[in-house]
C-alpha cells in the first residue's frame, strides 16, 4: 500500500504507523467524517508465508488470519472505554480486510520507558491504574488480551492511557473458535504467563501476570526476568521466583511490592482474584484533586484526570467515560411509504451504532422497514445493502436465527445472477446463512451450505474465487472446531489442492 491510496472510497492513507506480525497500521484521513483515523490492514499473503503458514496451506492459513482479524473487529465493536480505541468501520480492500479505529497520537509506553525514565511516582501509579481500568473493561466481556506489553500501551496527547492491539485476544465464551494451532503459542516473550508458555488453558488471570510484568518495568525500568542469570527468559518465567520491586526501587511501599509479587505468581490461583482487586489496591496511591503537577519530561500528563476536581474514583465503574451521544429519532413518513434517503439515514445510524459497540434500536427500526422497502423498490441494491447491514448487525449481536432469515431473503433477491461480482455476493451470503446455523446446532445444514458454495465457486474469476474460498476456510475452521474435521476436509481439499492463480 502507498500514501494517497483510498480504502472503502473514503479513507485516504497518509503514512504507516507500524507493522505487526499479521497486519500493518496506517494513519489515514476519513474524507466523510473529516478526521484522522487509524486503519489496520492485514498484510499481503505473500509476506506471511513462512511466518504464519507455508505455501502448501496458503488458503487455510490465510483464512485463519482473516478469521482472527474479523474477530478483532467484533471484539472492539463490543468494548466501550476511553482506554480502548473505538471501532469506526470495517471493510475489505481487494482481498485484504481492514478495520478503522480512533487514532491514538501519543507515545508508546515502550518508547517512554526507553527515552523518558525515570517517571515520578504519581505518574507510575496513574499509568498502572489506567492500564488496569482498560483491562477491567475487556475482562468484563470475558476477554483475555493475551499480548499486554509496553509496545501495546500508549499515552495519548491528553494523558489518557490506551490499551492497543486486540489481534490475538481470546473470548472465554462457549463455542468460540480457537485460531491457534497446538505448538504455536501466541504472546510476547518476556510478558507471557507460565500457563501461556505451556499452552495450558488460559483465564483472565493470565493477563494479570503480563500486567505484573509491565508494572514491574514501570517502577524499576527493567523487566522482572532478564538474561543475566544465565537462564533463558522462558525458563525463568516458568521456574524462577520474581525479584522484589524494592530491590531496584526502595521507595516503593510494602503493599505495592506485595501486589506485584502476587501478580507474578506462577500459579493463576495465587494471583489477585481479578483486576478489580488491583484497582482497589492502587487507589490509595493515586493522585487526588489539588495535588501539584509532577515534574514531567514524559510529555502528556497521565495524572491530570486524577488531580482535577472531578478526579477518578475507586474503580472502573466510576472511571471517566465518554459521553453518550443521543441522536434524534429518524423520521419516517406515514402510510407505509419510505424514501431512499430514509433508508440511507437508517443505514448510517446502524453503522454508527456498530462503531459504538453493538447493534441497537436503529437495527430494529431498519429491520421493521425492510418489508415496505422491498415492496416499494423491489430487489434494489439499496434494499440489499440495508438487509445485509441488518443481518450483519444481528449476527454480531448473537441473534443468528433472525440474521439467517435476512441472509436467506438476500439469496432469494440475488437469484442466479450473471455478473461475477453478484455471483460472489450470492456465495458469500450463502456462507453467512451456513454460519448462522452453527449456533442453532444445525450442523448438517451448515455443512451442506459450505458444500454448495465449494461446488459453485469454480464459476468465478480467479480473484473473486480466492475471496470466496477464504470465507469458506473461515467457516470450515468453525466447523472443524466442533469436531467435523473430516467433513470439512472432504469439502475443501479439492480447492486447497489446486495450483495458485489457476482457474478453480
Coordinates of C-alpha atoms in Angstrom, one line a residue:
X1 CA 0.0 0.0 0.0
X2 CA 1.1 3.6 -0.7
X3 CA 0.3 7.0 0.8
X4 CA -2.7 8.5 -1.0
X5 CA -4.3 5.2 -1.6
X6 CA -8.1 5.1 -0.9
X7 CA -9.8 2.4 1.1
X8 CA -13.6 2.0 1.1
X9 CA -13.9 5.1 -1.1
X10 CA -13.3 7.3 2.0
X11 CA -10.1 6.5 3.9
X12 CA -7.0 8.2 2.3
X13 CA -3.8 6.7 3.6
X14 CA -1.3 9.2 4.9
X15 CA 1.6 7.3 6.4
X16 CA 2.4 4.0 8.0
X17 CA 2.3 3.9 11.8
X18 CA 3.7 0.5 12.5
X19 CA 3.7 -3.2 11.5
X20 CA 3.0 -6.3 13.5
X21 CA 3.1 -10.0 12.7
X22 CA -0.1 -10.1 10.7
X23 CA -1.1 -6.5 10.0
X24 CA 0.1 -3.0 9.3
X25 CA -1.3 0.2 10.7
X26 CA -1.7 3.4 8.8
X27 CA -2.6 6.9 9.7
X28 CA -5.4 7.9 7.3
X29 CA -7.9 10.7 6.7
X30 CA -11.6 9.9 6.8
X31 CA -13.0 12.1 4.0
X32 CA -16.6 11.8 5.2
X33 CA -16.1 12.5 8.9
X34 CA -13.2 14.8 8.2
X35 CA -10.8 13.5 10.8
X36 CA -7.7 11.4 11.1
X37 CA -8.1 7.7 11.9
X38 CA -6.0 4.6 12.3
X39 CA -6.5 1.9 9.7
X40 CA -5.2 -1.6 10.4
X41 CA -4.9 -3.8 7.3
X42 CA -4.0 -7.5 7.1
X43 CA -0.6 -7.8 5.4
X44 CA -0.4 -9.4 1.9
X45 CA -0.4 -13.2 2.0
X46 CA 3.0 -13.4 0.3
X47 CA 4.5 -11.5 3.3
X48 CA 3.1 -14.1 5.7
X49 CA 4.3 -17.3 4.1
X50 CA 6.8 -18.9 6.4
X51 CA 5.7 -16.9 9.4
X52 CA 2.0 -17.8 9.7
X53 CA 1.7 -20.6 7.2
X54 CA 3.6 -22.5 4.4
X55 CA 2.8 -22.4 0.7
X56 CA 1.1 -25.7 0.9
X57 CA -1.5 -24.3 3.4
X58 CA -2.0 -20.9 1.8
X59 CA -5.8 -20.9 1.8
X60 CA -6.1 -22.4 5.3
X61 CA -3.5 -20.1 6.8
X62 CA -4.9 -17.0 5.3
X63 CA -8.5 -18.0 6.3
X64 CA -7.2 -18.4 9.9
X65 CA -5.6 -15.0 9.9
X66 CA -8.7 -13.4 8.3
X67 CA -10.9 -15.1 10.9
X68 CA -8.7 -13.8 13.7
X69 CA -8.8 -10.3 12.2
X70 CA -12.5 -10.4 11.8
X71 CA -12.8 -11.3 15.5
X72 CA -10.6 -8.4 16.5
X73 CA -13.1 -6.1 14.8
X74 CA -16.0 -7.8 16.6
X75 CA -14.2 -7.6 19.9
X76 CA -13.5 -3.8 19.5
X77 CA -17.2 -3.3 18.5
X78 CA -18.2 -4.7 21.9
X79 CA -15.9 -2.6 24.0
X80 CA -16.6 1.0 25.1
X81 CA -13.9 2.6 27.2
X82 CA -11.7 5.7 26.9
X83 CA -8.6 3.5 27.3
X84 CA -9.5 1.2 24.3
X85 CA -9.7 2.5 20.7
X86 CA -13.2 2.8 19.3
X87 CA -14.0 0.8 16.2
X88 CA -15.3 3.1 13.5
X89 CA -15.6 0.9 10.5
X90 CA -14.7 -2.4 8.8
X91 CA -14.1 -3.4 5.2
X92 CA -12.1 -5.3 2.6
X93 CA -9.6 -3.7 0.3
X94 CA -9.0 -6.2 -2.6
X95 CA -8.6 -9.4 -0.6
X96 CA -7.2 -7.7 2.5
X97 CA -9.6 -7.0 5.4
X98 CA -9.2 -3.8 7.3
X99 CA -10.6 -2.1 10.4
X100 CA -10.8 1.6 11.1
X101 CA -10.3 2.9 14.7
X102 CA -9.7 6.0 16.7
X103 CA -6.2 7.3 16.1
X104 CA -4.1 7.5 19.3
X105 CA -1.5 10.1 18.7
X106 CA 0.7 9.7 21.8
X107 CA 3.8 7.7 22.5
X108 CA 4.0 4.0 23.3
X109 CA 4.9 3.0 26.8
X110 CA 7.9 1.2 25.4
X111 CA 9.2 4.4 23.8
X112 CA 8.6 6.3 27.1
X113 CA 10.4 3.6 29.1
X114 CA 13.4 3.8 26.7
X115 CA 13.5 7.6 26.4
X116 CA 11.8 9.3 29.4
X117 CA 12.5 7.3 32.5
X118 CA 12.6 7.7 35.5
X119 CA 9.0 8.6 36.0
X120 CA 7.6 10.4 39.0
X121 CA 5.9 8.1 41.5
X122 CA 2.5 9.7 40.8
X123 CA 3.0 9.1 37.0
X124 CA 3.8 5.4 37.5
X125 CA 0.7 4.9 39.6
X126 CA -1.6 6.8 37.2
X127 CA -0.3 4.8 34.2
X128 CA -0.7 1.5 36.1
X129 CA -4.2 2.3 37.3
X130 CA -5.4 3.3 33.8
X131 CA -4.0 0.2 32.2
X132 CA -5.8 -1.9 34.8
X133 CA -9.0 0.1 34.2
X134 CA -8.9 -0.6 30.5
X135 CA -8.2 -4.3 31.2
X136 CA -11.2 -4.4 33.5
X137 CA -13.4 -3.4 30.6
X138 CA -12.0 -6.3 28.5
X139 CA -12.3 -8.7 31.3
X140 CA -16.0 -7.7 31.9
X141 CA -16.6 -9.0 28.4
X142 CA -14.8 -12.3 29.3
X143 CA -11.9 -11.4 27.0
X144 CA -8.2 -12.3 27.6
X145 CA -6.0 -9.8 25.8
X146 CA -3.0 -12.2 25.6
X147 CA -0.5 -9.7 24.5
X148 CA -0.2 -7.0 27.2
X149 CA 3.2 -5.3 26.9
X150 CA 4.7 -1.8 26.8
X151 CA 4.5 -1.8 22.9
X152 CA 0.7 -2.2 23.2
X153 CA 0.1 0.7 25.6
X154 CA 0.1 4.3 24.6
X155 CA -0.1 7.6 26.5
X156 CA -2.3 9.8 24.4
X157 CA -1.8 13.6 24.0
X158 CA -4.3 14.3 26.8
X159 CA -2.7 11.9 29.2
X160 CA -5.2 9.0 28.7
X161 CA -3.5 5.6 28.8
X162 CA -4.8 3.4 25.9
X163 CA -4.5 -0.4 25.6
X164 CA -4.0 -1.4 22.0
X165 CA -3.9 -4.4 19.7
X166 CA -6.6 -7.0 20.4
X167 CA -5.4 -9.0 17.4
X168 CA -4.9 -12.2 19.4
X169 CA -7.4 -11.6 22.2
X170 CA -9.3 -14.7 23.2
X171 CA -13.0 -14.6 24.2
X172 CA -13.7 -17.0 27.1
X173 CA -17.1 -18.0 25.8
X174 CA -18.6 -21.3 24.8
X175 CA -18.2 -22.3 21.1
X176 CA -15.6 -19.6 20.3
X177 CA -13.2 -20.6 17.5
X178 CA -9.6 -21.1 18.7
X179 CA -7.5 -19.8 15.8
X180 CA -4.2 -21.0 17.4
X181 CA -2.9 -24.4 16.4
X182 CA -1.1 -26.6 19.0
X183 CA 2.6 -25.6 19.2
X184 CA 2.1 -22.0 18.0
X185 CA 2.0 -20.1 21.3
X186 CA 0.8 -16.5 20.8
X187 CA 2.1 -13.7 23.0
X188 CA 5.3 -11.9 23.6
X189 CA 8.4 -13.4 25.2
X190 CA 9.1 -11.6 28.5
X191 CA 5.5 -11.0 29.3
X192 CA 3.8 -14.4 28.9
X193 CA 2.4 -16.2 31.9
X194 CA 3.7 -19.7 32.7
X195 CA 0.4 -21.3 31.6
X196 CA 0.5 -19.3 28.3
X197 CA 4.0 -20.6 27.7
X198 CA 2.9 -24.2 28.5
X199 CA -0.2 -23.8 26.3
X200 CA -2.4 -24.7 29.2
X201 CA -6.0 -23.3 29.3
X202 CA -6.0 -19.5 29.8
X203 CA -8.0 -17.5 32.3
X204 CA -8.5 -13.8 32.9
X205 CA -5.7 -14.1 35.5
X206 CA -3.3 -14.8 32.6
X207 CA -3.5 -11.1 31.7
X208 CA -2.7 -10.2 35.3
X209 CA 0.7 -11.9 35.0
X210 CA 1.6 -9.8 31.9
X211 CA 0.2 -6.7 33.7
X212 CA 2.5 -7.5 36.7
X213 CA 5.5 -7.6 34.3
X214 CA 4.6 -4.3 32.8
X215 CA 4.0 -2.6 36.2
X216 CA 7.3 -4.1 37.5
X217 CA 9.0 -2.4 34.5
X218 CA 7.2 0.9 35.2
X219 CA 8.6 1.0 38.7
X220 CA 12.1 -0.2 38.0
X221 CA 12.9 0.4 34.4
X222 CA 13.7 -3.3 33.9
X223 CA 11.8 -6.5 33.3
X224 CA 11.4 -8.9 36.2
X225 CA 13.4 -11.5 34.3
X226 CA 16.5 -10.9 32.1
X227 CA 19.4 -12.8 30.7
X228 CA 21.9 -12.0 33.5
X229 CA 21.1 -15.1 35.5
X230 CA 22.4 -17.5 32.8
X231 CA 18.9 -19.0 32.3
X232 CA 16.6 -18.4 29.4
X233 CA 13.8 -15.9 29.9
X234 CA 11.2 -18.6 29.3
X235 CA 12.8 -20.8 31.9
X236 CA 12.8 -18.0 34.5
X237 CA 9.1 -17.3 33.8
X238 CA 8.4 -20.9 34.4
X239 CA 10.6 -21.7 37.4
X240 CA 12.3 -18.6 39.0
X241 CA 10.9 -16.6 41.8
X242 CA 10.4 -13.0 40.8
X243 CA 12.6 -10.4 42.5
X244 CA 11.2 -7.7 44.8
X245 CA 10.5 -4.4 43.2
X246 CA 12.0 -2.8 46.3
X247 CA 15.3 -4.3 45.3
X248 CA 15.5 -1.8 42.5
X249 CA 13.2 0.9 43.7
X250 CA 13.5 1.1 47.5
X251 CA 10.9 3.9 47.7
X252 CA 8.1 1.5 46.7
X253 CA 5.7 0.8 49.6
X254 CA 5.4 -2.7 51.0
X255 CA 1.8 -3.1 49.8
X256 CA 2.7 -2.3 46.2
X257 CA 5.7 -4.6 46.4
X258 CA 3.5 -7.4 47.7
X259 CA 0.8 -6.7 45.0
X260 CA 3.4 -7.1 42.2
X261 CA 4.8 -10.3 43.7
X262 CA 1.2 -11.7 43.7
X263 CA 0.7 -10.6 40.1
X264 CA 3.8 -12.5 39.1
X265 CA 2.8 -15.7 40.9
X266 CA 3.5 -18.9 38.8
X267 CA 0.1 -20.4 39.6
X268 CA -3.0 -18.4 38.5
X269 CA -4.8 -19.2 41.7
X270 CA -2.1 -17.4 43.7
X271 CA -2.6 -14.1 41.8
X272 CA -5.2 -11.5 42.7
X273 CA -8.7 -12.8 42.1
X274 CA -9.5 -10.1 39.4
X275 CA -8.4 -6.8 38.0
X276 CA -10.9 -5.0 40.3
X277 CA -8.7 -6.1 43.3
X278 CA -5.7 -4.5 41.6
X279 CA -7.6 -1.2 41.1
X280 CA -8.7 -1.3 44.7
X281 CA -5.0 -1.8 45.9
X282 CA -3.7 1.0 43.7
X283 CA -6.4 3.5 44.6
X284 CA -4.9 4.8 47.9
X285 CA -1.7 5.7 46.0
X286 CA -3.4 7.7 43.2
X287 CA -3.0 11.5 42.9
X288 CA -6.0 13.4 44.3
X289 CA -7.6 16.7 43.4
X290 CA -5.4 19.6 44.3
X291 CA -2.1 17.7 44.1
X292 CA 0.7 19.5 42.3
X293 CA 1.6 18.5 38.8
X294 CA 4.5 16.1 38.6
X295 CA 7.8 17.3 37.2
X296 CA 7.3 15.9 33.7
X297 CA 9.6 15.0 30.9
X298 CA 7.1 12.4 29.7
X299 CA 5.0 14.9 27.8
X300 CA 1.3 14.4 28.3
X301 CA 0.3 14.2 32.0
X302 CA -1.3 10.8 33.0
X303 CA -2.1 12.2 36.4
X304 CA -4.2 15.1 35.2
X305 CA -7.6 13.3 35.2
X306 CA -7.0 12.4 38.9
X307 CA -5.8 15.8 40.0
X308 CA -8.8 17.7 38.5
X309 CA -11.7 18.5 40.9
X310 CA -13.7 15.7 39.3
X311 CA -10.9 13.2 39.5
X312 CA -11.4 9.4 39.1
X313 CA -13.0 7.3 41.8
X314 CA -12.1 3.9 43.1
X315 CA -12.7 1.6 40.2
X316 CA -13.6 1.2 36.6
X317 CA -17.3 1.7 37.3
X318 CA -16.6 5.3 38.2
X319 CA -13.7 6.0 35.9
X320 CA -14.1 8.7 33.2
X321 CA -16.3 7.5 30.4
X322 CA -17.0 9.2 27.0
X323 CA -20.4 10.9 27.0
X324 CA -23.3 9.1 25.5
X325 CA -24.4 10.9 22.3
X326 CA -28.2 10.8 22.0
X327 CA -29.3 11.3 18.4
X328 CA -32.9 12.4 17.4
X329 CA -35.1 9.6 16.2
X330 CA -35.1 9.3 12.4
X331 CA -38.3 10.4 10.9
X332 CA -40.5 8.1 8.8
X333 CA -43.2 9.3 6.5
X334 CA -46.7 7.9 7.2
X335 CA -48.7 5.5 5.1
X336 CA -46.0 2.8 4.8
X337 CA -44.0 4.9 2.4
X338 CA -40.3 5.3 2.8
X339 CA -37.8 7.3 0.7
X340 CA -34.4 6.2 -0.5
X341 CA -33.0 9.0 1.7
X342 CA -34.7 7.5 4.7
X343 CA -33.1 4.1 4.1
X344 CA -29.7 5.8 3.7
X345 CA -30.2 7.6 7.0
X346 CA -31.1 4.4 8.8
X347 CA -28.1 2.7 7.3
X348 CA -25.8 5.4 8.6
X349 CA -27.4 5.1 12.0
X350 CA -26.8 1.3 12.1
X351 CA -23.2 1.9 11.1
X352 CA -22.8 4.4 13.9
X353 CA -24.3 2.0 16.5
X354 CA -21.9 -0.7 15.4
X355 CA -19.0 1.7 15.7
X356 CA -20.0 2.5 19.2
X357 CA -20.2 -1.1 20.3
X358 CA -23.3 -3.1 19.4
X359 CA -26.5 -3.5 17.5
X360 CA -29.3 -1.3 18.9
X361 CA -32.5 0.4 18.1
X362 CA -31.5 1.6 14.6
X363 CA -31.1 -2.0 13.5
X364 CA -34.6 -2.9 14.8
X365 CA -36.1 0.2 13.1
X366 CA -34.4 -0.6 9.8
X367 CA -35.4 -4.3 10.0
X368 CA -39.1 -3.2 10.5
X369 CA -38.9 -1.1 7.4
X370 CA -37.3 -3.7 5.1
X371 CA -40.7 -5.4 4.0
X372 CA -42.0 -1.9 3.0
X373 CA -38.8 -1.1 1.2
X374 CA -38.7 -4.4 -0.6
X375 CA -42.3 -3.9 -1.8
X376 CA -41.6 -0.4 -2.9
X377 CA -38.2 -0.7 -4.5
X378 CA -38.0 -4.4 -5.4
X379 CA -34.7 -6.2 -5.3
X380 CA -32.9 -2.9 -5.5
X381 CA -29.1 -2.7 -4.5
X382 CA -30.0 -0.2 -1.7
X383 CA -32.5 -2.6 -0.3
X384 CA -29.9 -5.4 -0.4
X385 CA -27.4 -3.1 1.4
X386 CA -30.0 -2.4 4.1
X387 CA -30.9 -6.0 4.6
X388 CA -27.2 -7.0 4.7
X389 CA -26.5 -4.3 7.3
X390 CA -29.3 -5.6 9.5
X391 CA -28.3 -9.2 9.1
X392 CA -24.6 -8.5 9.9
X393 CA -25.7 -6.4 12.9
X394 CA -28.0 -9.1 14.2
X395 CA -25.4 -11.9 13.6
X396 CA -22.7 -10.0 15.6
X397 CA -25.3 -9.4 18.4
X398 CA -25.9 -13.2 18.5
X399 CA -29.4 -13.2 17.0
X400 CA -28.4 -15.8 14.5
X401 CA -31.9 -17.1 13.7
X402 CA -33.2 -13.6 12.6
X403 CA -29.9 -12.9 10.8
X404 CA -30.2 -16.2 8.9
X405 CA -33.7 -15.3 7.7
X406 CA -32.5 -12.0 6.3
X407 CA -29.5 -13.6 4.6
X408 CA -31.8 -16.2 3.0
X409 CA -34.0 -13.4 1.7
X410 CA -30.9 -11.8 0.3
X411 CA -30.1 -15.0 -1.6
X412 CA -33.6 -15.0 -3.0
X413 CA -33.3 -11.5 -4.2
X414 CA -30.0 -12.2 -5.9
X415 CA -31.3 -15.2 -7.7
X416 CA -28.8 -16.7 -10.2
X417 CA -27.0 -13.6 -11.4
X418 CA -24.8 -13.4 -14.5
X419 CA -22.4 -10.8 -13.2
X420 CA -19.4 -12.3 -11.5
X421 CA -19.5 -9.8 -8.6
X422 CA -23.1 -10.6 -7.8
X423 CA -22.3 -14.3 -8.1
X424 CA -19.6 -13.9 -5.5
X425 CA -22.0 -11.9 -3.3
X426 CA -24.5 -14.7 -3.5
X427 CA -22.0 -17.3 -2.5
X428 CA -20.7 -15.3 0.5
X429 CA -24.2 -14.7 1.6
X430 CA -24.9 -18.5 1.5
X431 CA -21.8 -18.9 3.7
X432 CA -23.4 -16.4 6.2
X433 CA -26.6 -18.5 6.2
X434 CA -24.5 -21.5 7.0
X435 CA -22.6 -19.7 9.7
X436 CA -25.8 -18.7 11.4
X437 CA -26.9 -22.3 11.5
X438 CA -23.9 -23.3 13.7
X439 CA -25.1 -21.7 17.0
X440 CA -28.5 -23.2 16.3
X441 CA -26.9 -26.7 16.2
X442 CA -28.0 -27.2 12.6
X443 CA -24.5 -28.6 11.7
X444 CA -25.5 -30.8 8.8
X445 CA -27.3 -27.8 7.1
X446 CA -24.2 -25.7 7.7
X447 CA -22.0 -28.4 6.0
X448 CA -24.5 -28.6 3.1
X449 CA -24.2 -24.8 2.7
X450 CA -20.4 -25.0 2.7
X451 CA -20.6 -27.8 0.1
X452 CA -22.9 -25.9 -2.1
X453 CA -20.6 -22.9 -2.2
X454 CA -17.4 -25.0 -2.7
X455 CA -19.1 -26.7 -5.7
X456 CA -20.2 -23.4 -7.3
X457 CA -17.0 -21.3 -6.7
X458 CA -15.5 -22.7 -9.9
X459 CA -17.7 -20.4 -12.0
X460 CA -16.0 -17.3 -10.6
X461 CA -12.9 -15.5 -12.0
X462 CA -9.8 -16.3 -10.1
X463 CA -9.6 -13.1 -7.9
X464 CA -13.2 -13.4 -6.8
X465 CA -12.9 -17.2 -6.3
X466 CA -9.9 -16.5 -3.9
X467 CA -12.0 -14.2 -1.8
X468 CA -14.9 -16.7 -1.6
X469 CA -12.5 -19.6 -0.8
X470 CA -11.0 -17.5 2.0
X471 CA -14.5 -17.2 3.5
X472 CA -15.0 -21.0 3.0
X473 CA -11.9 -21.7 5.0
X474 CA -13.1 -19.4 7.9
X475 CA -16.4 -21.3 8.1
X476 CA -14.5 -24.6 7.8
X477 CA -12.4 -23.6 10.8
X478 CA -15.5 -23.1 12.9
X479 CA -17.0 -26.4 11.9
X480 CA -13.6 -28.2 12.5
X481 CA -13.5 -26.8 16.0
X482 CA -16.8 -28.6 16.6
X483 CA -15.2 -31.9 15.5
X484 CA -16.2 -32.0 11.9
X485 CA -12.6 -32.1 10.6
X486 CA -13.1 -35.0 8.1
X487 CA -16.2 -33.5 6.6
X488 CA -14.6 -30.1 6.2
X489 CA -11.5 -31.6 4.6
X490 CA -13.6 -33.6 2.2
X491 CA -15.4 -30.5 1.0
X492 CA -12.4 -28.1 0.9
X493 CA -9.5 -30.3 -0.1
X494 CA -10.2 -30.1 -3.8
X495 CA -10.0 -26.3 -3.5
X496 CA -6.8 -26.4 -1.5
X497 CA -5.0 -28.7 -3.9
X498 CA -5.4 -26.6 -7.0
X499 CA -2.2 -24.7 -8.1
X500 CA -2.1 -21.0 -7.1
X501 CA -3.5 -18.5 -9.6
X502 CA -5.2 -21.2 -11.7
X503 CA -8.8 -21.3 -12.5
X504 CA -10.8 -23.2 -9.9

